[in-house]
Amino acid sequence: MSKPPLSVVIPAFNEGGNIGRLVRETVDKLGNAVALDIIVIDDESDDDTAQELAALKDVGELRVIRHPKRSGKSAALRTGALAARADWIATMDGDAQNDPADILNMVREIDLTRVGAVGLVAGIRRKRNDGESRKMASRFANGLRQRLLRDDCPDTGCGLKLLPRDVFLAMPFFDALHRYIPAFARHLGFEVRYVSVDDRPRESGVSKYSNFGRAVAGLFDLAGVVWLMRRGSVPSKDLLFRHDDEA
């Protein structure tokens, strides 16, 4: 029996020291289970990211797309989704803090050969390796978002997500979309499932986010998402997507 296809989309900005080993680890841990299509989106990195990716010429599953200007994580995910060859995409951060092996546990929640009732499998980090200030900021943001959007997701910041390509592309695009994927999956009428995943320490580079900057932008984004959902009715996912109901 042939292996089901899966596109793994990895956004990367200045992830030299991380991205090369992450791609090889992805092939090693997933290649025997699924037919891999790995897409790394280099978001105009100015470190050794491009050189590390160029050195992976022996990895036949890999395609690299470089943004001509820095556009952010959500734009990188959309670029990857548009280029994806499989019906399902798995997203993973380029800093190697996500373990590719967790994707296999997520895949067990769905059938890669069809789209049914489940429209998203999201990772929930067991033990976060962020500093205390980031954890506190995330808890506040998650609590506020859950109260307003009722998305029932305790960790939207986890980069590991598994969803149909068409479902992701049906979501309204804006710079912070990646933080609201669970909310929009539910809004489109799909079931969302959660799987516990590992969060590994960053071995190279630095985080690209500041607590203050995220908090200020997050309030505007959240208000915009509330408006979008109140102004955008979805009569039925059956009218938007081809899919088979899961048993």
PDB file of C-alpha atoms in Angstrom:
ATOM      1  CA  MET A   1       0.000   0.000   0.000  1.00  0.00           C
ATOM      2  CA  SER A   2       1.370   3.435  -0.920  1.00  0.00           C
ATOM      3  CA  LYS A   3       2.036   5.930   1.841  1.00  0.00           C
ATOM      4  CA  PRO A   4      -0.485   8.803   2.191  1.00  0.00           C
ATOM      5  CA  PRO A   5       0.927  12.214   1.253  1.00  0.00           C
ATOM      6  CA  LEU A   6       1.558  15.017   3.728  1.00  0.00           C
ATOM      7  CA  SER A   7       2.941  18.501   3.116  1.00  0.00           C
ATOM      8  CA  VAL A   8       5.023  19.849   6.004  1.00  0.00           C
ATOM      9  CA  VAL A   9       5.150  23.663   5.949  1.00  0.00           C
ATOM     10  CA  ILE A  10       7.975  25.298   7.913  1.00  0.00           C
ATOM     11  CA  PRO A  11       8.272  29.100   8.115  1.00  0.00           C
ATOM     12  CA  ALA A  12      11.791  30.266   8.939  1.00  0.00           C
ATOM     13  CA  PHE A  13      13.312  33.653   9.689  1.00  0.00           C
ATOM     14  CA  ASN A  14      16.963  33.728  10.789  1.00  0.00           C
ATOM     15  CA  GLU A  15      17.034  30.102  11.883  1.00  0.00           C
ATOM     16  CA  GLY A  16      20.629  29.314  10.984  1.00  0.00           C
ATOM     17  CA  GLY A  17      21.825  26.512  13.248  1.00  0.00           C
ATOM     18  CA  ASN A  18      18.286  25.125  13.492  1.00  0.00           C
ATOM     19  CA  ILE A  19      16.659  24.734  10.105  1.00  0.00           C
ATOM     20  CA  GLY A  20      19.100  22.300   8.515  1.00  0.00           C
ATOM     21  CA  ARG A  21      18.961  19.728  11.297  1.00  0.00           C
ATOM     22  CA  LEU A  22      15.180  20.178  11.607  1.00  0.00           C
ATOM     23  CA  VAL A  23      14.629  19.272   7.946  1.00  0.00           C
ATOM     24  CA  ARG A  24      16.807  16.160   8.231  1.00  0.00           C
ATOM     25  CA  GLU A  25      15.099  15.178  11.477  1.00  0.00           C
ATOM     26  CA  THR A  26      11.706  15.537   9.786  1.00  0.00           C
ATOM     27  CA  VAL A  27      12.715  13.163   7.002  1.00  0.00           C
ATOM     28  CA  ASP A  28      14.192  10.669   9.477  1.00  0.00           C
ATOM     29  CA  LYS A  29      11.154  10.603  11.758  1.00  0.00           C
ATOM     30  CA  LEU A  30       8.300  10.895   9.236  1.00  0.00           C
ATOM     31  CA  GLY A  31       9.634   9.538   5.965  1.00  0.00           C
ATOM     32  CA  ASN A  32       8.778   5.895   6.665  1.00  0.00           C
ATOM     33  CA  ALA A  33       5.175   6.722   7.564  1.00  0.00           C
ATOM     34  CA  VAL A  34       4.060   9.277   4.970  1.00  0.00           C
ATOM     35  CA  ALA A  35       5.026  10.484   1.514  1.00  0.00           C
ATOM     36  CA  LEU A  36       6.636  13.771   2.495  1.00  0.00           C
ATOM     37  CA  ASP A  37       6.481  17.112   0.745  1.00  0.00           C
ATOM     38  CA  ILE A  38       8.559  19.526   2.857  1.00  0.00           C
ATOM     39  CA  ILE A  39       8.276  23.244   2.105  1.00  0.00           C
ATOM     40  CA  VAL A  40      10.499  25.727   3.944  1.00  0.00           C
ATOM     41  CA  ILE A  41       9.575  29.377   3.501  1.00  0.00           C
ATOM     42  CA  ASP A  42      12.606  31.577   4.112  1.00  0.00           C
ATOM     43  CA  ASP A  43      11.101  34.906   5.195  1.00  0.00           C
ATOM     44  CA  GLU A  44      14.021  37.024   3.913  1.00  0.00           C
ATOM     45  CA  SER A  45      16.517  35.749   6.494  1.00  0.00           C
ATOM     46  CA  ASP A  46      19.815  37.619   6.696  1.00  0.00           C
ATOM     47  CA  ASP A  47      21.813  34.978   8.586  1.00  0.00           C
ATOM     48  CA  ASP A  48      22.972  31.489   7.504  1.00  0.00           C
ATOM     49  CA  THR A  49      19.454  30.128   6.907  1.00  0.00           C
ATOM     50  CA  ALA A  50      19.705  30.252   3.111  1.00  0.00           C
ATOM     51  CA  GLN A  51      23.133  28.601   3.131  1.00  0.00           C
ATOM     52  CA  GLU A  52      21.920  25.781   5.386  1.00  0.00           C
ATOM     53  CA  LEU A  53      18.958  25.148   3.116  1.00  0.00           C
ATOM     54  CA  ALA A  54      21.154  25.201   0.012  1.00  0.00           C
ATOM     55  CA  ALA A  55      23.308  22.489   1.595  1.00  0.00           C
ATOM     56  CA  LEU A  56      20.301  20.134   1.704  1.00  0.00           C
ATOM     57  CA  LYS A  57      20.402  19.315  -2.014  1.00  0.00           C
ATOM     58  CA  ASP A  58      20.347  15.613  -1.193  1.00  0.00           C
ATOM     59  CA  VAL A  59      16.932  15.925   0.489  1.00  0.00           C
ATOM     60  CA  GLY A  60      14.608  15.198  -2.414  1.00  0.00           C
ATOM     61  CA  GLU A  61      11.489  15.900  -0.378  1.00  0.00           C
ATOM     62  CA  LEU A  62      12.520  19.538   0.241  1.00  0.00           C
ATOM     63  CA  ARG A  63      11.425  22.651  -1.595  1.00  0.00           C
ATOM     64  CA  VAL A  64      12.554  26.124  -0.520  1.00  0.00           C
ATOM     65  CA  ILE A  65      10.629  29.328  -1.231  1.00  0.00           C
ATOM     66  CA  ARG A  66      12.219  32.645  -0.311  1.00  0.00           C
ATOM     67  CA  HIS A  67      10.114  35.739   0.288  1.00  0.00           C
ATOM     68  CA  PRO A  68      11.563  38.812  -1.470  1.00  0.00           C
ATOM     69  CA  LYS A  69      10.745  40.835   1.647  1.00  0.00           C
ATOM     70  CA  ARG A  70       9.983  39.893   5.220  1.00  0.00           C
ATOM     71  CA  SER A  71       6.249  39.263   5.508  1.00  0.00           C
ATOM     72  CA  GLY A  72       5.722  37.414   8.796  1.00  0.00           C
ATOM     73  CA  LYS A  73       4.742  33.932   9.924  1.00  0.00           C
ATOM     74  CA  SER A  74       1.151  33.949   8.678  1.00  0.00           C
ATOM     75  CA  ALA A  75       2.237  35.032   5.195  1.00  0.00           C
ATOM     76  CA  ALA A  76       4.876  32.294   5.182  1.00  0.00           C
ATOM     77  CA  LEU A  77       2.287  29.689   6.153  1.00  0.00           C
ATOM     78  CA  ARG A  78      -0.001  30.870   3.366  1.00  0.00           C
ATOM     79  CA  THR A  79       2.836  30.730   0.825  1.00  0.00           C
ATOM     80  CA  GLY A  80       3.548  27.172   1.940  1.00  0.00           C
ATOM     81  CA  ALA A  81      -0.114  26.159   1.793  1.00  0.00           C
ATOM     82  CA  LEU A  82      -0.459  27.539  -1.731  1.00  0.00           C
ATOM     83  CA  ALA A  83       2.581  25.508  -2.800  1.00  0.00           C
ATOM     84  CA  ALA A  84       1.581  22.320  -0.947  1.00  0.00           C
ATOM     85  CA  ARG A  85       1.003  19.200  -3.030  1.00  0.00           C
ATOM     86  CA  ALA A  86      -0.909  17.180  -0.422  1.00  0.00           C
ATOM     87  CA  ASP A  87      -4.505  17.641   0.738  1.00  0.00           C
ATOM     88  CA  TRP A  88      -3.298  17.887   4.371  1.00  0.00           C
ATOM     89  CA  ILE A  89      -0.589  20.191   5.677  1.00  0.00           C
ATOM     90  CA  ALA A  90       1.338  20.026   8.933  1.00  0.00           C
ATOM     91  CA  THR A  91       2.827  23.283  10.164  1.00  0.00           C
ATOM     92  CA  MET A  92       5.944  23.433  12.298  1.00  0.00           C
ATOM     93  CA  ASP A  93       8.182  26.278  13.507  1.00  0.00           C
ATOM     94  CA  GLY A  94      11.663  26.580  12.034  1.00  0.00           C
ATOM     95  CA  ASP A  95      13.407  27.007  15.401  1.00  0.00           C
ATOM     96  CA  ALA A  96      13.482  23.207  16.001  1.00  0.00           C
ATOM     97  CA  GLN A  97      11.617  23.520  19.299  1.00  0.00           C
ATOM     98  CA  ASN A  98       8.849  21.348  17.829  1.00  0.00           C
ATOM     99  CA  ASP A  99       9.564  17.616  17.591  1.00  0.00           C
ATOM    100  CA  PRO A 100       8.571  16.251  14.129  1.00  0.00           C
ATOM    101  CA  ALA A 101       7.734  12.898  15.766  1.00  0.00           C
ATOM    102  CA  ASP A 102       4.695  14.543  17.370  1.00  0.00           C
ATOM    103  CA  ILE A 103       3.176  14.939  13.907  1.00  0.00           C
ATOM    104  CA  LEU A 104       2.718  11.160  13.755  1.00  0.00           C
ATOM    105  CA  ASN A 105       0.586  11.258  16.919  1.00  0.00           C
ATOM    106  CA  MET A 106      -1.466  14.048  15.378  1.00  0.00           C
ATOM    107  CA  VAL A 107      -1.948  12.124  12.128  1.00  0.00           C
ATOM    108  CA  ARG A 108      -3.534   9.264  14.103  1.00  0.00           C
ATOM    109  CA  GLU A 109      -6.488  11.567  14.812  1.00  0.00           C
ATOM    110  CA  ILE A 110      -7.497  11.815  11.146  1.00  0.00           C
ATOM    111  CA  ASP A 111      -7.327  10.070   7.767  1.00  0.00           C
ATOM    112  CA  LEU A 112      -4.826  11.707   5.419  1.00  0.00           C
ATOM    113  CA  THR A 113      -6.669  10.345   2.391  1.00  0.00           C
ATOM    114  CA  ARG A 114      -9.891  12.251   3.081  1.00  0.00           C
ATOM    115  CA  VAL A 115     -11.348  15.312   4.773  1.00  0.00           C
ATOM    116  CA  GLY A 116     -14.136  14.680   7.246  1.00  0.00           C
ATOM    117  CA  ALA A 117     -15.555  16.201  10.390  1.00  0.00           C
ATOM    118  CA  VAL A 118     -12.156  17.048  11.886  1.00  0.00           C
ATOM    119  CA  GLY A 119     -10.730  20.205  10.378  1.00  0.00           C
ATOM    120  CA  LEU A 120      -7.768  20.742  12.703  1.00  0.00           C
ATOM    121  CA  VAL A 121      -5.499  18.794  15.013  1.00  0.00           C
ATOM    122  CA  ALA A 122      -3.538  21.268  17.137  1.00  0.00           C
ATOM    123  CA  GLY A 123      -0.543  20.670  19.368  1.00  0.00           C
ATOM    124  CA  ILE A 124      -0.653  21.649  23.037  1.00  0.00           C
ATOM    125  CA  ARG A 125       2.778  21.974  24.631  1.00  0.00           C
ATOM    126  CA  ARG A 126       3.239  19.834  27.760  1.00  0.00           C
ATOM    127  CA  LYS A 127       5.995  21.967  29.253  1.00  0.00           C
ATOM    128  CA  ARG A 128       6.848  25.276  27.660  1.00  0.00           C
ATOM    129  CA  ASN A 129      10.450  26.434  27.537  1.00  0.00           C
ATOM    130  CA  ASP A 130       9.569  30.149  27.432  1.00  0.00           C
ATOM    131  CA  GLY A 131      10.574  32.543  30.182  1.00  0.00           C
ATOM    132  CA  GLU A 132       8.097  33.324  32.946  1.00  0.00           C
ATOM    133  CA  SER A 133       7.156  36.716  31.505  1.00  0.00           C
ATOM    134  CA  ARG A 134       6.186  35.156  28.167  1.00  0.00           C
ATOM    135  CA  LYS A 135       4.207  32.433  29.924  1.00  0.00           C
ATOM    136  CA  MET A 136       2.263  35.015  31.932  1.00  0.00           C
ATOM    137  CA  ALA A 137       1.572  37.105  28.845  1.00  0.00           C
ATOM    138  CA  SER A 138       0.400  34.010  26.964  1.00  0.00           C
ATOM    139  CA  ARG A 139      -1.915  32.928  29.784  1.00  0.00           C
ATOM    140  CA  PHE A 140      -3.553  36.359  29.802  1.00  0.00           C
ATOM    141  CA  ALA A 141      -3.894  36.450  26.015  1.00  0.00           C
ATOM    142  CA  ASN A 142      -5.239  32.895  25.857  1.00  0.00           C
ATOM    143  CA  GLY A 143      -7.799  33.587  28.572  1.00  0.00           C
ATOM    144  CA  LEU A 144      -9.058  36.759  26.897  1.00  0.00           C
ATOM    145  CA  ARG A 145      -9.203  35.129  23.477  1.00  0.00           C
ATOM    146  CA  GLN A 146     -11.085  32.067  24.774  1.00  0.00           C
ATOM    147  CA  ARG A 147     -13.675  34.257  26.509  1.00  0.00           C
ATOM    148  CA  LEU A 148     -14.329  36.290  23.374  1.00  0.00           C
ATOM    149  CA  LEU A 149     -14.011  33.641  20.677  1.00  0.00           C
ATOM    150  CA  ARG A 150     -14.889  30.477  22.619  1.00  0.00           C
ATOM    151  CA  ASP A 151     -12.303  28.537  20.634  1.00  0.00           C
ATOM    152  CA  ASP A 152     -11.487  26.228  23.570  1.00  0.00           C
ATOM    153  CA  CYS A 153      -7.750  26.285  22.720  1.00  0.00           C
ATOM    154  CA  PRO A 154      -5.312  26.722  25.627  1.00  0.00           C
ATOM    155  CA  ASP A 155      -2.196  27.135  23.452  1.00  0.00           C
ATOM    156  CA  THR A 156      -2.638  28.825  20.076  1.00  0.00           C
ATOM    157  CA  GLY A 157       1.069  29.701  20.076  1.00  0.00           C
ATOM    158  CA  CYS A 158       2.153  26.107  19.442  1.00  0.00           C
ATOM    159  CA  GLY A 159       3.506  25.843  15.905  1.00  0.00           C
ATOM    160  CA  LEU A 160       2.426  22.228  15.410  1.00  0.00           C
ATOM    161  CA  LYS A 161      -0.897  22.084  13.576  1.00  0.00           C
ATOM    162  CA  LEU A 162      -2.404  19.606  11.129  1.00  0.00           C
ATOM    163  CA  LEU A 163      -5.246  20.664   8.851  1.00  0.00           C
ATOM    164  CA  PRO A 164      -6.585  20.341   5.306  1.00  0.00           C
ATOM    165  CA  ARG A 165      -4.935  22.714   2.859  1.00  0.00           C
ATOM    166  CA  ASP A 166      -8.303  23.939   1.564  1.00  0.00           C
ATOM    167  CA  VAL A 167      -9.563  24.684   5.070  1.00  0.00           C
ATOM    168  CA  PHE A 168      -6.541  26.855   5.812  1.00  0.00           C
ATOM    169  CA  LEU A 169      -6.861  28.712   2.513  1.00  0.00           C
ATOM    170  CA  ALA A 170     -10.550  29.377   3.206  1.00  0.00           C
ATOM    171  CA  MET A 171      -9.639  31.349   6.337  1.00  0.00           C
ATOM    172  CA  PRO A 172      -9.443  35.139   5.966  1.00  0.00           C
ATOM    173  CA  PHE A 173      -5.818  36.153   5.605  1.00  0.00           C
ATOM    174  CA  PHE A 174      -4.174  38.747   7.869  1.00  0.00           C
ATOM    175  CA  ASP A 175      -0.780  39.042   9.566  1.00  0.00           C
ATOM    176  CA  ALA A 176      -1.739  37.244  12.788  1.00  0.00           C
ATOM    177  CA  LEU A 177      -3.885  34.480  11.309  1.00  0.00           C
ATOM    178  CA  HIS A 178      -1.621  31.758  12.723  1.00  0.00           C
ATOM    179  CA  ARG A 179      -2.796  32.597  16.264  1.00  0.00           C
ATOM    180  CA  TYR A 180      -6.465  32.177  15.339  1.00  0.00           C
ATOM    181  CA  ILE A 181      -6.464  28.967  13.288  1.00  0.00           C
ATOM    182  CA  PRO A 182      -8.435  26.984  15.941  1.00  0.00           C
ATOM    183  CA  ALA A 183     -11.075  29.714  16.161  1.00  0.00           C
ATOM    184  CA  PHE A 184     -11.533  29.911  12.391  1.00  0.00           C
ATOM    185  CA  ALA A 185     -11.596  26.116  12.016  1.00  0.00           C
ATOM    186  CA  ARG A 186     -14.520  26.021  14.450  1.00  0.00           C
ATOM    187  CA  HIS A 187     -16.125  29.019  12.740  1.00  0.00           C
ATOM    188  CA  LEU A 188     -16.043  27.117   9.448  1.00  0.00           C
ATOM    189  CA  GLY A 189     -17.921  24.256  11.100  1.00  0.00           C
ATOM    190  CA  PHE A 190     -15.145  21.746  11.776  1.00  0.00           C
ATOM    191  CA  GLU A 191     -14.251  19.764  14.863  1.00  0.00           C
ATOM    192  CA  VAL A 192     -10.919  20.632  16.481  1.00  0.00           C
ATOM    193  CA  ARG A 193      -8.854  18.062  18.337  1.00  0.00           C
ATOM    194  CA  TYR A 194      -5.828  18.604  20.570  1.00  0.00           C
ATOM    195  CA  VAL A 195      -2.733  16.454  21.082  1.00  0.00           C
ATOM    196  CA  SER A 196      -0.060  16.953  23.741  1.00  0.00           C
ATOM    197  CA  VAL A 197       3.354  17.660  22.198  1.00  0.00           C
ATOM    198  CA  ASP A 198       6.892  18.364  23.367  1.00  0.00           C
ATOM    199  CA  ASP A 199       8.445  21.830  23.480  1.00  0.00           C
ATOM    200  CA  ARG A 200      12.224  21.593  23.204  1.00  0.00           C
ATOM    201  CA  PRO A 201      14.725  24.242  24.272  1.00  0.00           C
ATOM    202  CA  ARG A 202      15.974  26.549  21.542  1.00  0.00           C
ATOM    203  CA  GLU A 203      19.576  25.588  20.740  1.00  0.00           C
ATOM    204  CA  SER A 204      20.467  28.426  18.379  1.00  0.00           C
ATOM    205  CA  GLY A 205      19.281  31.958  17.631  1.00  0.00           C
ATOM    206  CA  VAL A 206      16.805  34.080  19.546  1.00  0.00           C
ATOM    207  CA  SER A 207      13.031  34.409  19.765  1.00  0.00           C
ATOM    208  CA  LYS A 208      11.491  36.821  17.257  1.00  0.00           C
ATOM    209  CA  TYR A 209       8.768  38.103  19.602  1.00  0.00           C
ATOM    210  CA  SER A 210       8.579  40.602  22.454  1.00  0.00           C
ATOM    211  CA  ASN A 211       5.852  40.448  25.089  1.00  0.00           C
ATOM    212  CA  PHE A 212       4.924  44.121  24.781  1.00  0.00           C
ATOM    213  CA  GLY A 213       4.808  44.113  21.003  1.00  0.00           C
ATOM    214  CA  ARG A 214       2.699  40.978  20.891  1.00  0.00           C
ATOM    215  CA  ALA A 215       0.303  42.287  23.530  1.00  0.00           C
ATOM    216  CA  VAL A 216      -0.392  45.572  21.751  1.00  0.00           C
ATOM    217  CA  ALA A 217      -0.800  44.010  18.317  1.00  0.00           C
ATOM    218  CA  GLY A 218      -2.802  41.134  19.788  1.00  0.00           C
ATOM    219  CA  LEU A 219      -5.532  43.416  21.141  1.00  0.00           C
ATOM    220  CA  PHE A 220      -6.114  44.944  17.712  1.00  0.00           C
ATOM    221  CA  ASP A 221      -6.001  41.527  16.045  1.00  0.00           C
ATOM    222  CA  LEU A 222      -8.471  40.056  18.527  1.00  0.00           C
ATOM    223  CA  ALA A 223     -10.920  42.894  17.986  1.00  0.00           C
ATOM    224  CA  GLY A 224     -10.631  42.362  14.237  1.00  0.00           C
ATOM    225  CA  VAL A 225     -11.258  38.617  14.520  1.00  0.00           C
ATOM    226  CA  VAL A 226     -14.347  39.180  16.676  1.00  0.00           C
ATOM    227  CA  TRP A 227     -15.654  41.568  14.008  1.00  0.00           C
ATOM    228  CA  LEU A 228     -14.877  39.143  11.167  1.00  0.00           C
ATOM    229  CA  MET A 229     -16.710  36.281  12.845  1.00  0.00           C
ATOM    230  CA  ARG A 230     -19.750  38.374  13.670  1.00  0.00           C
ATOM    231  CA  ARG A 231     -19.909  39.706  10.115  1.00  0.00           C
ATOM    232  CA  GLY A 232     -19.118  36.450   8.311  1.00  0.00           C
ATOM    233  CA  SER A 233     -21.726  33.700   8.521  1.00  0.00           C
ATOM    234  CA  VAL A 234     -20.905  30.174   7.351  1.00  0.00           C
ATOM    235  CA  PRO A 235     -24.126  28.316   6.420  1.00  0.00           C
ATOM    236  CA  SER A 236     -22.471  24.887   6.268  1.00  0.00           C
ATOM    237  CA  LYS A 237     -19.008  23.509   5.643  1.00  0.00           C
ATOM    238  CA  ASP A 238     -20.676  21.081   3.216  1.00  0.00           C
ATOM    239  CA  LEU A 239     -21.210  24.033   0.883  1.00  0.00           C
ATOM    240  CA  LEU A 240     -17.581  25.161   1.138  1.00  0.00           C
ATOM    241  CA  PHE A 241     -15.541  21.954   0.975  1.00  0.00           C
ATOM    242  CA  ARG A 242     -15.637  18.562  -0.575  1.00  0.00           C
ATOM    243  CA  HIS A 243     -15.349  16.068   2.231  1.00  0.00           C
ATOM    244  CA  ASP A 244     -16.699  12.792   3.538  1.00  0.00           C
ATOM    245  CA  ASP A 245     -18.239  12.529   6.998  1.00  0.00           C
ATOM    246  CA  GLU A 246     -16.029  10.561   9.339  1.00  0.00           C
ATOM    247  CA  ALA A 247     -17.505   7.556  11.060  1.00  0.00           C
TER     248      ALA A 247
END
